[in-house]
Amino acid sequence: MEKIESYYLYSSGTLSRKDNVIRMETADGRKKDLKTEMTRDIYLFGEVTTNTKCLNYLSEMKIPVHFFNYYGYYTGTFYPREKNVSGKLLVQQVCHSMDEEKRIILARKFVDGATANCLRNLQYYRRRGKEIEKQIADIEAVRKRIPRTNEVEELMGLEGNIHQIYYSAWETIFNDEVEFKMRVRRPPDNIVNTLISYLNMLTYSACLSEIYVSQLNSTISYLHSNSERRFSLSLDIAEIFKPLIVDRLIFSLINKKIITEKDFENGSNGNYLKQTGQQKVLRQFDERLNKTIRHRELKRNVSYRKLMRLECYKLIKHLMDDKEYEPFKIWW
């Protein structure tokens, strides 16, 4: 049975095992039972106490748990012991990461896929009358340099240039006047940067859950440094999907006024989403992941979340020399 539920728990309380369910009990006694056989992953946003009995059961049921702090920042993941391990695949994953020629081939594909999807977003809004022809032309010019890069650091520099141009079109895409001059991460300084940071972290976590289902090792990556973050492969795969999931969702949240300035606060940690704002965004994020599209090769509807898993399988085929990897590119 395929696991189909992601649970987003905002309240503080205790997470425990009760018979064959995981129970979340809040301080005021409210209880919510999670059907473990249907649970894909759990996202915790409150102050939650748990114990080894619960964690052992979550590991047995292969359920990752992603932790976020009060401000909605990702703090870590409980990653169950991998049971679906392939020694041969692990060797190939390491070889493709250690071999500079093999690594740059994959790194180029991740950047080109992400760039193609950024361009697709801009082309969508150009057709709707937004004057962003210059940004499209500038990105296409930089994109032509991707196949000629021979070092990952150089490739990351091109990616940074592409995103700088891409983000410069956003103020034009927004229907109302919204401040967004440049990407600021730590801490985010306005509502757009806050939404990017928050949704990026959710997307990394969703990718990590899909990597866990595959046989891939989440710590071995190709575009991002293996030492940069514990689960760096999720950063590689998320790069391709952020234009589809994060960016399109931000355009929708702001242009449809689902999110407004009232959902944010400024503090010593910069600009951040209030809890009510986080919940609004989470609902929209989950709906976005469950949205389906007719797959051109499979000839059936697949969810955006399933596209992430399919990307893992395509990467496996490349590593095992079955089929050259081609990154996901938005076709609609």
PDB file of C-alpha atoms in Angstrom, residues 110 113-114 234-243:
ATOM      1  CA  PHE A 110      20.509  19.981 -12.640  1.00  0.00           C
ATOM      2  CA  GLY A 113      16.746  21.788 -15.793  1.00  0.00           C
ATOM      3  CA  ALA A 114      16.241  24.460 -13.141  1.00  0.00           C
ATOM      4  CA  SER A 234      17.714  16.832  -1.655  1.00  0.00           C
ATOM      5  CA  LEU A 235      19.186  20.247  -2.536  1.00  0.00           C
ATOM      6  CA  ASP A 236      20.161  18.985  -5.996  1.00  0.00           C
ATOM      7  CA  ILE A 237      16.748  17.548  -6.788  1.00  0.00           C
ATOM      8  CA  ALA A 238      14.837  20.443  -5.219  1.00  0.00           C
ATOM      9  CA  GLU A 239      16.705  22.863  -7.503  1.00  0.00           C
ATOM     10  CA  ILE A 240      14.730  21.510 -10.461  1.00  0.00           C
ATOM     11  CA  PHE A 241      11.355  21.678  -8.734  1.00  0.00           C
ATOM     12  CA  LYS A 242      11.561  25.039  -6.965  1.00  0.00           C
ATOM     13  CA  PRO A 243      10.386  27.009 -10.040  1.00  0.00           C
TER      14      PRO A 243
END
